[in-house]
Amino acid sequence: MPRLKTIEWGDNSVRIIDQTLLPARLSYCKIDSITATYDAIKTLKIRGAPAIGVAGAYGLYLGMADFPEDRSVTDFLIYLDKNVRYLDSSRPTAVNLSWALQRLRTKAKEISAGKTILQIKQALLEEAHAIFEEDRTNCRKIGENGFELIKEYHTILTHCNAGGLATTEYGTALAPLYIGTERGRIFSVYADETRPLLQGARITAFELNEAGIPVTVICDSMAASVIAAGKVDAIIVGADRIAANGDTANKIGTYSLALVAREHKIPFFVAAPLSTFDTAIPSGNDIPIEEREPGEITDGFGKRTVPDGVAVYNPAFDITPYRYISAIITEKGIILPPFETGISRLTAEN
Amino acid sequence: MPRLKTIEWGDNSVRIIDQTLLPARLSYCKIDSITATYDAIKTLKIRGAPAIGVAGAYGLYLGMADFPEDRSVTDFLIYLDKNVRYLDSSRPTAVNLSWALQRLRTKAKEISAGKTILQIKQALLEEAHAIFEEDRTNCRKIGENGFELIKEYHTILTHCNAGGLATTEYGTALAPLYIGTERGRIFSVYADETRPLLQGARITAFELNEAGIPVTVICDSMAASVIAAGKVDAIIVGADRIAANGDTANKIGTYSLALVAREHKIPFFVAAPLSTFDTAIPSGNDIPIEEREPGEITDGFGKRTVPDGVAVYNPAFDITPYRYISAIITEKGIILPPFETGISRLTAEN
């Protein structure tokens, strides 16, 4: 259903949509080095937890592709570790990046005995392709599973962008809407604009509009009033990291939506692949929250909107405690409260 | 304490700060007609419920000042009614505008018998001056009363601008902070930027910074996370209209703050003069909510941030139900729940 190619491999490089230019321009850029990957992730040319996992995997391969093949495998693995740490530092909150990088690292270590550097490089690229393909399949499954939850609903509110442009194709939070649309259901969506970087207004509205799904943009501060007026049947958001107890890090502003949903007795769903779960950490208290540049708030639109000399605080994510979440939609099924059990079971199977 | 002159009468005209230019430029503009007043209110050059009440009163006088003095008092009063309706239509939600216009209208009718048109005009100007002076006094009283509530606190969060720039001098929500500062207390403030028009970032941050009160600007979506982290002791906001039961219309985004405050057990205070109460209406359901141009959201910063053809919804206010409000601070004292009794008593005395 979504026709936009968020990320594609070809010609020994990655082609991505430069999302900082949306909605004014649908423009692609070519990434052919690990430093360009770091930059693209850091500056949000590519963003969305699953998409930066895929981009990170390809970027790590690109960082290793030129490693001299006459050197030792040990040196190769040391350099790989260094590159993993480098790329992983581009964005701290979404665990998918770290998960993808570790997956390539583990692959390299597992197969390194008796293999040439060329063969290990090839295995890294194949692993990156596998992550890409799994993301496509998993998001489609999230869509199918999520559709079962929302098929009786009409109007869905979402925050930030957890759509096709946050993944390889179907998205997470928006996947159930795409699947439903393929099956002839008509949904309409309220998209929070999502300050400071307006991923909702710029990206979610763009991709839903491209797909012919009616969307209305509101400011983040308007969601509560729209929900209080009875205009929203359910909220679905994505996630950047989910702790073992279900506490969920997602774009700043998610937590207050969850409070409003509970107050007005509408369901609040989180949609995410299993790669977003971090069962090594017990609760949201342990999730690192990225703090970004004040300029995103003070000069986000080309004109200074905060007086000089005034302090600004710009956390990029917040934590929604598990108790406000109605269900978590994954590729392996729906997890219902109490989440700890379901998360433990599904991630163990994975 | 606040040194900015939001609105001043002189030379047969009103001088206001053009608040659309803040924080880049502190620029004054002169208003010498009723149409210029209408325009200044509609385009938010002057804004804030009490300030538009004062501006409206002077504007109505300006609309009547050139009325030919050889015509009948009856014609004068008919023309006055027409001008009242005209100015009152500039912004529908804040009741202070309507209240001030009706006050001038009532004055004119009361004294019209046996008076010349010149004398009635003079009485209108005096009434406008009285409204101005009462606003100064009342806001100072709100500050003194509110200070008693917050004197043990350190960090206050506010939304939009209910400061000196929303009134003639001390503000409503910010008045307790100014009074406290005069008395040597040190407060710090989180100011929600307040999309779409950023009155918090542009105006509240500006005036607090001018007054030397430490202020940190956050996006509206960040308030819940800042509160959840225990960084806020209390929330104080202004009001545009308060119904007989205490339901409060205020800038869009206020309602969700009230929900977050309750969840995290911090007090949520509303500060407003008695002219903001509309006891003719029983509850918030009956308060008209102004819907403003989509362009405020889509093109607010000079660059289009929503794709062409995508719907936008832009309500300027929301309703906070009385049950989320800890206390209402007025010039006549603090009203505690159940509000109905206190509101009825204080407004009857007025």
XYZ file of C-alpha atoms in Angstrom:
700
model
C 0.000 0.000 0.000
C 2.542 2.721 0.901
C 4.396 3.550 -2.277
C 7.267 5.545 -0.861
C 10.669 3.861 -0.696
C 12.047 5.028 2.636
C 15.323 3.161 2.216
C 16.756 1.039 -0.611
C 20.060 -0.701 -1.213
C 21.690 -0.586 -4.647
C 24.931 0.247 -6.388
C 26.887 -0.337 -3.184
C 25.079 2.443 -1.401
C 21.843 3.267 0.376
C 19.262 5.554 -1.129
C 17.000 7.277 1.398
C 14.300 9.929 1.276
C 15.701 13.067 2.906
C 12.884 13.494 5.415
C 14.087 16.881 6.591
C 12.851 18.294 3.274
C 9.284 16.956 3.548
C 6.619 18.027 2.778
C 8.041 20.687 0.472
C 10.199 18.270 -1.502
C 10.326 14.509 -1.996
C 14.049 14.233 -2.504
C 16.359 11.230 -2.284
C 19.926 11.155 -1.142
C 22.653 8.576 -1.585
C 24.639 7.357 1.396
C 27.881 5.555 0.647
C 29.875 5.734 3.871
C 29.507 5.134 7.584
C 30.060 8.816 8.346
C 27.295 9.788 5.926
C 25.070 7.227 7.666
C 25.917 8.688 11.075
C 25.111 12.148 9.777
C 21.830 11.076 8.131
C 20.645 9.442 11.370
C 21.828 12.260 13.631
C 20.209 14.982 11.511
C 17.017 12.937 11.042
C 17.276 12.658 7.265
C 16.261 9.131 8.130
C 14.369 8.561 11.363
C 11.928 6.175 12.988
C 13.225 3.387 15.213
C 12.934 0.499 12.707
C 14.263 2.557 9.770
C 17.358 3.658 11.649
C 17.970 0.016 12.543
C 18.013 -0.863 8.826
C 20.062 2.209 7.912
C 22.503 1.471 10.724
C 23.021 -2.098 9.484
C 23.832 -0.926 5.967
C 25.950 1.903 7.347
C 28.007 -0.521 9.412
C 28.607 -2.635 6.318
C 29.666 0.492 4.419
C 32.085 1.273 7.228
C 33.682 -2.174 6.838
C 33.540 -2.500 3.037
C 36.896 -0.831 2.439
C 38.748 -2.650 5.208
C 41.960 -4.025 3.613
C 41.498 -7.712 2.936
C 45.139 -8.569 3.598
C 44.885 -7.686 7.265
C 43.886 -10.038 10.060
C 40.343 -11.025 10.953
C 41.127 -9.951 14.510
C 41.892 -6.437 13.304
C 38.696 -6.515 11.250
C 36.649 -7.409 14.326
C 38.330 -4.723 16.423
C 37.522 -2.149 13.742
C 33.967 -3.504 13.543
C 33.518 -2.935 17.287
C 34.780 0.603 16.936
C 32.311 1.287 14.118
C 29.452 -0.258 16.104
C 30.161 2.126 18.987
C 30.441 5.065 16.612
C 27.130 4.482 14.807
C 25.326 3.520 17.998
C 26.141 6.934 19.448
C 24.228 8.737 16.700
C 20.925 8.389 18.558
C 20.590 6.956 22.055
C 16.896 6.269 22.694
C 15.687 3.917 19.947
C 17.028 0.464 20.734
C 16.532 -0.861 17.185
C 19.729 0.804 16.017
C 21.749 -0.837 18.745
C 19.906 -4.124 18.144
C 20.731 -4.105 14.404
C 24.374 -3.212 14.981
C 24.758 -5.956 17.583
C 23.156 -8.396 15.216
C 25.783 -7.706 12.538
C 28.527 -7.813 15.143
C 27.347 -11.165 16.485
C 27.085 -12.549 12.953
C 30.660 -11.515 12.163
C 32.005 -13.068 15.364
C 30.059 -16.294 14.886
C 31.297 -16.952 11.401
C 34.762 -15.420 11.652
C 36.671 -18.654 12.312
C 38.115 -19.900 9.041
C 36.473 -17.168 6.955
C 38.205 -14.512 4.866
C 37.561 -10.851 5.435
C 35.772 -10.727 2.078
C 33.457 -13.494 3.226
C 32.736 -11.745 6.508
C 31.984 -8.509 4.669
C 29.578 -10.425 2.448
C 27.903 -11.923 5.501
C 27.461 -8.452 7.001
C 25.730 -7.188 3.866
C 23.510 -10.269 3.805
C 22.599 -9.681 7.436
C 21.692 -6.079 6.638
C 19.499 -7.301 3.777
C 17.903 -9.810 6.160
C 17.101 -7.018 8.641
C 15.569 -5.005 5.798
C 13.414 -7.924 4.624
C 12.356 -8.860 8.139
C 11.302 -5.286 8.770
C 9.050 -5.378 5.694
C 7.490 -8.667 6.748
C 7.215 -7.755 10.412
C 5.546 -4.413 9.753
C 3.017 -6.090 7.502
C 2.308 -8.581 10.289
C 1.976 -5.724 12.776
C -0.543 -4.231 10.371
C -2.546 -7.440 10.185
C -2.471 -7.987 13.934
C -3.289 -4.363 14.676
C -6.139 -4.300 12.193
C -7.941 -6.906 14.288
C -7.859 -4.425 17.176
C -9.076 -1.389 15.275
C -11.348 -2.767 12.594
C -14.477 -1.564 14.354
C -13.094 1.940 14.747
C -13.248 4.851 12.390
C -11.058 7.674 13.638
C -7.540 7.101 14.902
C -5.195 9.654 16.432
C -1.444 9.255 16.094
C 1.624 11.184 17.197
C 4.905 11.770 15.381
C 5.494 9.395 12.467
C 5.452 5.661 12.914
C 4.450 5.018 9.326
C 6.082 3.742 6.188
C 8.626 6.521 6.412
C 9.750 5.285 9.841
C 10.310 1.756 8.515
C 11.013 0.084 5.192
C 7.417 -0.006 4.007
C 4.234 -0.385 6.091
C 5.194 1.340 9.271
C 4.199 0.265 12.744
C 1.438 2.511 14.134
C 0.128 3.236 10.639
C 0.413 -0.362 9.349
C -3.045 -1.386 10.650
C -4.523 1.571 8.748
C -2.774 0.572 5.521
C -3.881 -3.046 5.895
C -7.426 -1.906 6.676
C -7.427 0.359 3.638
C -6.246 -2.528 1.431
C -9.218 -4.449 2.758
C -11.645 -1.696 1.906
C -12.086 -0.092 5.317
C -12.253 3.656 5.531
C -10.339 5.241 8.379
C -9.671 8.842 9.121
C -6.713 10.059 11.102
C -5.838 12.964 13.362
C -2.099 13.586 13.163
C -0.481 15.594 15.957
C 1.975 17.947 14.307
C 4.628 16.838 16.831
C 6.804 19.737 17.887
C 9.564 20.570 17.605
C 10.377 18.839 14.323
C 6.816 18.380 13.084
C 7.141 14.774 11.964
C 3.355 14.439 12.256
C 2.534 17.473 10.119
C 5.367 16.976 7.673
C 5.712 13.198 7.379
C 2.616 11.373 8.689
C 0.286 13.764 6.877
C 2.423 13.414 3.756
C 2.404 9.632 3.593
C -1.269 9.210 4.571
C -2.239 11.799 1.993
C -0.157 9.974 -0.634
C -1.995 6.782 0.289
C -5.402 8.459 0.054
C -6.227 8.133 3.760
C -8.004 11.265 5.079
C -5.862 13.044 7.631
C -6.367 16.174 9.722
C -3.365 17.879 11.266
C -3.703 19.406 14.732
C -1.205 20.926 17.134
C -0.095 18.588 19.897
C -1.950 20.729 22.420
C -5.253 20.170 20.598
C -5.394 16.387 20.938
C -6.992 16.453 24.390
C -9.751 18.742 23.220
C -10.439 16.655 20.095
C -10.576 13.496 22.237
C -12.784 15.169 24.865
C -15.193 16.056 22.058
C -15.568 12.346 21.301
C -13.956 12.601 17.892
C -11.311 9.895 18.363
C -11.940 6.141 18.698
C -8.399 5.042 19.515
C -4.803 6.225 19.688
C -1.954 4.282 18.074
C 1.670 5.275 18.402
C 5.005 3.648 17.649
C 7.854 3.128 20.093
C 11.567 3.740 20.325
C 12.237 1.356 23.179
C 10.001 -0.820 25.332
C 11.255 -2.017 28.706
C 10.600 -5.468 30.163
C 7.562 -4.188 32.074
C 5.989 -2.491 29.034
C 7.042 1.082 29.854
C 7.446 2.704 26.456
C 9.781 5.422 25.223
C 8.322 7.261 22.263
C 8.367 10.759 20.807
C 7.912 13.504 23.368
C 4.199 14.148 23.855
C 3.157 10.501 23.828
C 2.748 10.267 27.592
C 0.144 12.998 27.895
C -1.871 11.405 25.076
C -1.941 8.188 27.072
C -3.281 10.082 30.097
C -5.978 11.711 28.002
C -6.921 8.366 26.440
C -7.410 6.806 29.839
C -9.434 9.761 31.077
C -11.763 9.507 28.092
C -11.838 5.714 28.041
C -10.463 5.191 24.564
C -7.783 2.559 23.921
C -4.144 3.532 23.683
C -2.125 1.139 21.522
C 1.618 0.895 20.980
C 2.793 -0.799 17.762
C 6.365 -2.016 17.473
C 8.432 -4.929 16.210
C 10.124 -7.172 18.757
C 13.431 -5.477 17.927
C 12.095 -2.456 19.853
C 11.900 -4.396 23.124
C 14.813 -4.104 25.516
C 14.208 -6.777 28.109
C 17.613 -6.113 29.616
C 16.109 -3.125 31.343
C 13.314 -3.581 33.834
C 11.466 -0.281 33.456
C 11.281 3.018 31.642
C 13.397 4.673 34.341
C 16.434 3.084 32.734
C 15.783 4.209 29.167
C 18.205 6.966 28.121
C 16.334 10.035 26.865
C 18.004 11.936 24.060
C 18.162 15.675 24.632
C 18.491 17.632 21.415
C 19.642 21.102 20.440
C 17.647 24.119 21.733
C 17.716 25.478 18.174
C 15.080 22.936 17.167
C 12.679 24.849 19.413
C 14.015 28.402 19.129
C 14.756 28.531 15.408
C 12.897 25.574 14.013
C 11.234 27.486 11.232
C 13.868 29.956 10.145
C 12.700 32.720 12.458
C 13.699 32.983 16.093
C 10.672 32.382 18.303
C 12.275 32.508 21.773
C 13.964 35.632 23.186
C 17.746 35.593 23.247
C 19.189 34.435 26.536
C 16.159 32.396 27.566
C 16.774 28.756 28.535
C 15.229 25.959 26.493
C 14.814 22.283 27.358
C 14.393 19.854 24.482
C 13.967 16.185 25.418
C 13.170 14.151 22.283
C 11.258 11.352 24.007
C 9.154 10.606 27.029
C 8.179 7.466 28.879
C 4.625 6.201 28.955
C 4.249 3.902 31.965
C 2.838 0.473 31.080
C -0.334 0.992 33.076
C -1.680 3.485 30.522
C -1.163 1.166 27.553
C -4.129 -0.952 26.411
C -2.153 -3.340 24.205
C 1.166 -3.643 22.392
C 0.936 -4.775 18.784
C 3.894 -6.842 17.522
C 4.586 -9.026 14.502
C 4.112 -12.093 16.675
C 0.781 -11.029 18.083
C -0.933 -8.648 20.476
C 0.484 -8.340 23.985
C -2.139 -7.546 26.613
C -1.574 -6.472 30.220
C 0.079 -7.598 32.373
C 2.769 -7.001 29.782
C 5.717 -8.494 31.627
C 4.598 -12.058 30.926
C 3.722 -11.521 27.276
C 6.872 -9.545 26.552
C 9.023 -12.160 28.203
C 7.363 -14.971 26.233
C 7.402 -13.318 22.796
C 10.920 -11.967 23.034
C 12.231 -15.343 24.280
C 10.688 -17.066 21.250
C 12.283 -14.560 18.919
C 7.440 45.076 38.702
C 6.639 44.513 35.011
C 7.986 47.526 33.137
C 6.313 46.981 29.786
C 3.376 49.207 28.919
C 0.972 46.829 27.186
C -1.607 49.527 26.554
C -1.660 53.298 27.216
C -4.070 56.094 26.451
C -2.768 59.448 25.259
C -3.187 62.021 22.519
C -6.698 60.765 21.790
C -5.460 57.340 20.806
C -4.275 54.065 22.277
C -0.671 52.986 22.124
C -0.119 49.237 22.274
C 2.834 46.905 21.951
C 2.458 45.004 18.680
C 2.730 41.537 20.193
C 2.902 39.784 16.834
C 6.444 41.141 16.483
C 7.737 39.780 19.793
C 10.336 38.599 20.658
C 12.263 39.953 17.659
C 11.100 43.525 18.099
C 9.523 45.562 20.914
C 7.494 47.862 18.737
C 4.544 50.087 19.585
C 1.628 50.979 17.380
C -0.954 53.712 17.633
C -4.636 52.919 17.353
C -6.949 55.824 16.669
C -10.121 54.247 15.316
C -12.578 51.472 16.081
C -11.631 49.600 12.898
C -7.960 49.702 13.860
C -8.984 48.371 17.289
C -10.975 45.548 15.690
C -7.998 44.710 13.511
C -5.504 44.823 16.397
C -7.664 42.449 18.463
C -8.470 40.095 15.575
C -4.833 39.788 14.491
C -3.601 39.466 18.078
C -1.460 42.593 18.069
C -3.110 42.934 21.441
C -4.338 39.761 23.134
C -5.069 38.354 26.563
C -8.603 38.448 27.928
C -8.203 41.441 30.287
C -6.127 43.464 27.805
C -8.656 43.078 25.014
C -11.324 44.209 27.449
C -9.403 47.441 28.040
C -8.555 47.838 24.347
C -12.171 47.197 23.428
C -13.397 49.907 25.826
C -11.043 52.502 24.339
C -11.854 51.267 20.834
C -15.557 51.722 21.432
C -14.939 55.270 22.634
C -12.857 55.923 19.512
C -15.742 54.619 17.411
C -18.077 57.148 19.044
C -15.704 60.123 19.316
C -16.520 61.515 15.879
C -20.260 61.058 16.182
C -21.804 64.432 15.178
C -22.826 66.262 18.293
C -25.835 67.906 16.673
C -27.622 64.586 16.217
C -29.983 62.954 18.702
C -28.909 60.973 21.738
C -31.170 58.169 20.480
C -29.176 57.986 17.251
C -25.983 58.042 19.298
C -27.161 55.071 21.350
C -28.228 53.139 18.245
C -24.806 53.722 16.730
C -23.201 52.710 20.017
C -25.087 49.387 19.937
C -23.896 48.780 16.394
C -20.292 49.453 17.385
C -20.600 47.198 20.433
C -21.737 44.313 18.207
C -18.971 45.025 15.726
C -16.119 45.049 18.226
C -17.559 42.139 20.177
C -17.338 39.989 17.046
C -13.577 40.384 16.827
C -12.947 37.502 19.228
C -15.703 35.268 20.608
C -14.228 33.284 23.499
C -12.869 35.785 26.024
C -15.813 37.288 27.839
C -13.878 40.318 29.133
C -14.238 42.075 25.785
C -17.981 41.657 25.824
C -18.066 42.600 29.512
C -16.153 45.857 28.913
C -18.272 46.828 25.912
C -21.484 46.179 27.834
C -20.165 48.226 30.694
C -19.683 51.260 28.443
C -23.052 50.644 26.835
C -24.810 50.455 30.195
C -23.035 53.610 31.365
C -24.160 55.525 28.289
C -27.760 54.380 28.703
C -27.826 55.143 32.416
C -26.642 58.714 32.079
C -28.136 59.557 28.681
C -31.223 61.304 29.992
C -30.581 65.030 29.996
C -26.977 64.737 28.868
C -25.402 66.057 25.682
C -23.622 63.752 23.259
C -20.355 65.418 24.239
C -21.030 64.584 27.877
C -21.889 60.971 27.036
C -18.707 60.656 24.996
C -16.772 62.004 27.948
C -18.452 59.471 30.225
C -17.487 56.650 27.852
C -13.849 57.681 27.928
C -13.942 57.935 31.707
C -15.454 54.458 31.902
C -12.673 53.112 29.667
C -10.117 54.766 31.970
C -11.906 53.216 34.953
C -11.690 49.754 33.366
C -7.985 50.350 32.738
C -7.349 51.420 36.323
C -9.432 48.614 37.798
C -7.485 46.103 35.728
C -4.220 47.406 37.183
C -5.552 47.244 40.714
C -7.299 43.903 40.257
C -4.278 42.195 38.730
C -2.137 43.401 41.597
C -4.702 41.986 44.022
C -4.717 38.693 42.074
C -0.959 38.679 42.482
C -1.182 39.236 46.229
C -3.895 36.623 46.683
C -2.145 34.126 44.435
C 1.179 34.644 46.153
C -0.334 33.260 49.351
C -1.036 30.035 47.451
C 2.362 29.630 45.844
C 4.769 31.170 48.323
C 6.087 27.791 49.414
C 6.715 26.706 45.847
C 9.719 27.207 43.671
C 8.961 26.123 40.114
C 5.771 27.088 38.329
C 4.618 25.983 34.898
C 2.390 28.214 32.798
C 0.781 28.039 29.383
C 0.267 30.770 26.795
C 0.644 34.277 28.193
C -1.410 35.502 31.115
C 1.178 38.027 32.174
C 1.624 41.755 32.061
C 1.289 41.651 28.294
C -2.169 40.089 28.589
C -3.352 42.848 30.923
C -2.446 46.437 31.710
C 0.411 45.645 34.048
C 0.797 42.656 36.406
C -0.995 39.956 34.525
C -3.160 37.283 36.063
C -1.308 33.948 36.124
C 2.064 35.684 36.327
C 0.984 38.315 38.883
C 1.733 36.081 41.910
C 5.263 35.594 40.552
C 5.788 39.335 40.139
C 4.465 40.018 43.622
C 6.642 37.253 45.028
C 9.677 38.614 43.235
C 8.990 42.087 44.670
C 8.979 40.454 48.076
C 12.309 38.779 47.474
C 11.176 35.278 46.586
C 12.947 33.445 43.818
C 10.728 31.527 41.436
C 11.598 29.762 38.254
C 9.136 29.170 35.462
C 8.561 26.624 32.706
C 6.754 28.340 29.832
C 4.956 26.123 27.303
C 5.691 27.587 23.894
C 1.940 27.407 23.095
C 1.371 26.414 19.520
C 0.283 27.601 17.086
C 1.074 31.243 17.851
C 3.779 30.672 20.453
C 2.568 33.192 23.003
C 4.482 31.293 25.671
C 7.806 31.256 23.830
C 7.428 34.714 22.356
C 5.610 36.685 25.031
C 5.738 34.965 28.439
C 9.446 34.216 28.058
C 9.992 37.795 26.908
C 8.297 39.487 29.826
C 9.660 37.155 32.510
C 13.143 37.569 31.090
C 12.699 41.356 31.115
C 11.663 41.111 34.761
C 14.666 38.940 35.651
C 12.620 35.835 36.496
C 14.352 32.655 35.252
C 12.286 30.981 32.554
C 12.771 27.816 30.510
C 10.791 27.367 27.309
C 9.510 23.901 26.421
C 7.218 22.626 23.695
C 3.644 22.023 24.834
C 4.174 18.284 24.415
C 7.047 18.332 26.930
C 5.082 19.587 29.933
C 3.855 16.139 30.983
C 7.362 14.748 30.955
C 8.763 17.695 32.939
C 5.958 17.305 35.497
C 6.396 13.524 35.671
C 10.060 14.139 36.480
C 8.981 16.111 39.566
C 10.335 19.386 38.256
C 7.150 21.446 38.669
C 5.505 22.465 41.947
C 2.332 24.000 40.551
C 0.651 25.116 37.348
C -0.957 28.539 36.990
C -2.864 29.634 33.913
C -5.146 32.504 33.022
C -8.674 32.221 31.647
C -10.736 33.589 28.800
C -14.113 32.723 30.275
C -15.215 30.914 33.405
C -18.714 29.426 33.591
C -20.918 29.443 36.689
C -19.713 25.970 37.679
C -16.011 26.820 37.322
C -15.449 25.205 33.911
C -12.718 27.317 32.348
C -12.017 28.245 28.740
C -8.368 29.028 28.206
C -5.772 28.701 25.462
C -5.817 25.360 23.678
C -3.601 22.922 25.562
C -4.720 23.974 29.032
C -7.003 20.990 29.551
C -4.323 18.344 29.129
C -2.083 20.219 31.587
C -4.861 19.998 34.148
C -5.093 16.228 33.612
C -1.343 15.852 34.029
C -1.397 18.007 37.180
C -4.029 15.814 38.761
C -2.186 12.634 37.796
C 0.993 13.919 39.421
C -0.743 15.528 42.396
C 0.410 19.079 41.849
C -2.047 21.967 42.155
C -3.598 23.495 39.064
C -4.572 27.131 39.589
C -6.583 29.470 37.378
C -6.038 33.207 37.863
C -8.579 35.664 36.501
C -10.397 38.867 37.410
C -14.122 38.680 38.100
C -14.745 40.203 34.667
C -13.740 36.811 33.232
C -16.652 35.024 34.896
C -19.787 34.488 32.867
C -22.374 33.326 35.349
C -25.068 33.533 32.694
C -23.831 30.232 31.381
C -24.000 27.157 33.571
C -21.037 25.156 32.204
C -18.186 25.057 29.739
C -20.380 23.324 27.166
C -21.935 26.697 26.418
C -18.722 28.638 25.903
C -18.154 29.461 22.220
C -14.757 28.214 21.036
C -13.040 30.372 18.453
C -11.699 28.424 15.483
C -8.888 30.234 13.716
C -7.276 30.073 10.282
C -5.462 26.848 9.267
C -2.564 29.014 8.108
C -1.570 29.596 11.739
C -0.643 25.918 11.836
C 0.445 25.279 8.252
C 2.453 28.422 7.613
C 3.050 29.807 11.058
C 6.757 30.338 10.606
C 7.063 31.442 7.014
C 7.612 27.947 5.650
C 4.804 25.529 4.863
C 4.900 22.627 7.308
C 1.785 20.680 6.258
C 1.379 19.094 2.807
C -0.946 20.899 0.416
C -4.460 19.562 0.444
C -4.294 18.157 3.977
C -7.034 19.226 6.394
C -6.167 21.232 9.493
C -8.238 21.912 12.604
C -7.338 24.960 14.685
C -9.449 25.584 17.787
C -7.951 28.453 19.802
C -9.266 27.398 23.214
C -10.298 24.373 25.186
C -12.417 23.803 28.262
C -10.944 22.569 31.507
C -13.750 21.036 33.581
C -13.995 22.489 37.090
C -13.121 19.198 38.767
C -9.483 19.467 37.657
C -9.013 22.960 39.056
C -7.533 23.293 42.551
C -8.444 26.955 43.086
C -9.411 30.066 41.168
C -7.497 33.190 42.112
C -9.445 36.461 41.812
C -8.954 40.026 42.986
C -11.561 39.434 45.691
C -9.952 36.286 47.024
C -9.332 32.634 46.331
C -12.292 30.509 45.259
C -12.022 26.887 46.354
C -14.147 23.941 45.233
C -17.061 23.556 45.081
C -16.731 26.592 42.861
C -20.382 27.238 42.163
C -20.987 28.735 45.607
C -17.844 30.875 45.680
C -18.314 32.125 42.136
C -21.906 33.009 42.809
C -21.006 34.882 46.003
C -18.019 36.846 44.641
C -19.639 37.801 41.346
C -22.818 38.900 43.133
C -20.788 41.195 45.398
C -19.039 42.697 42.380
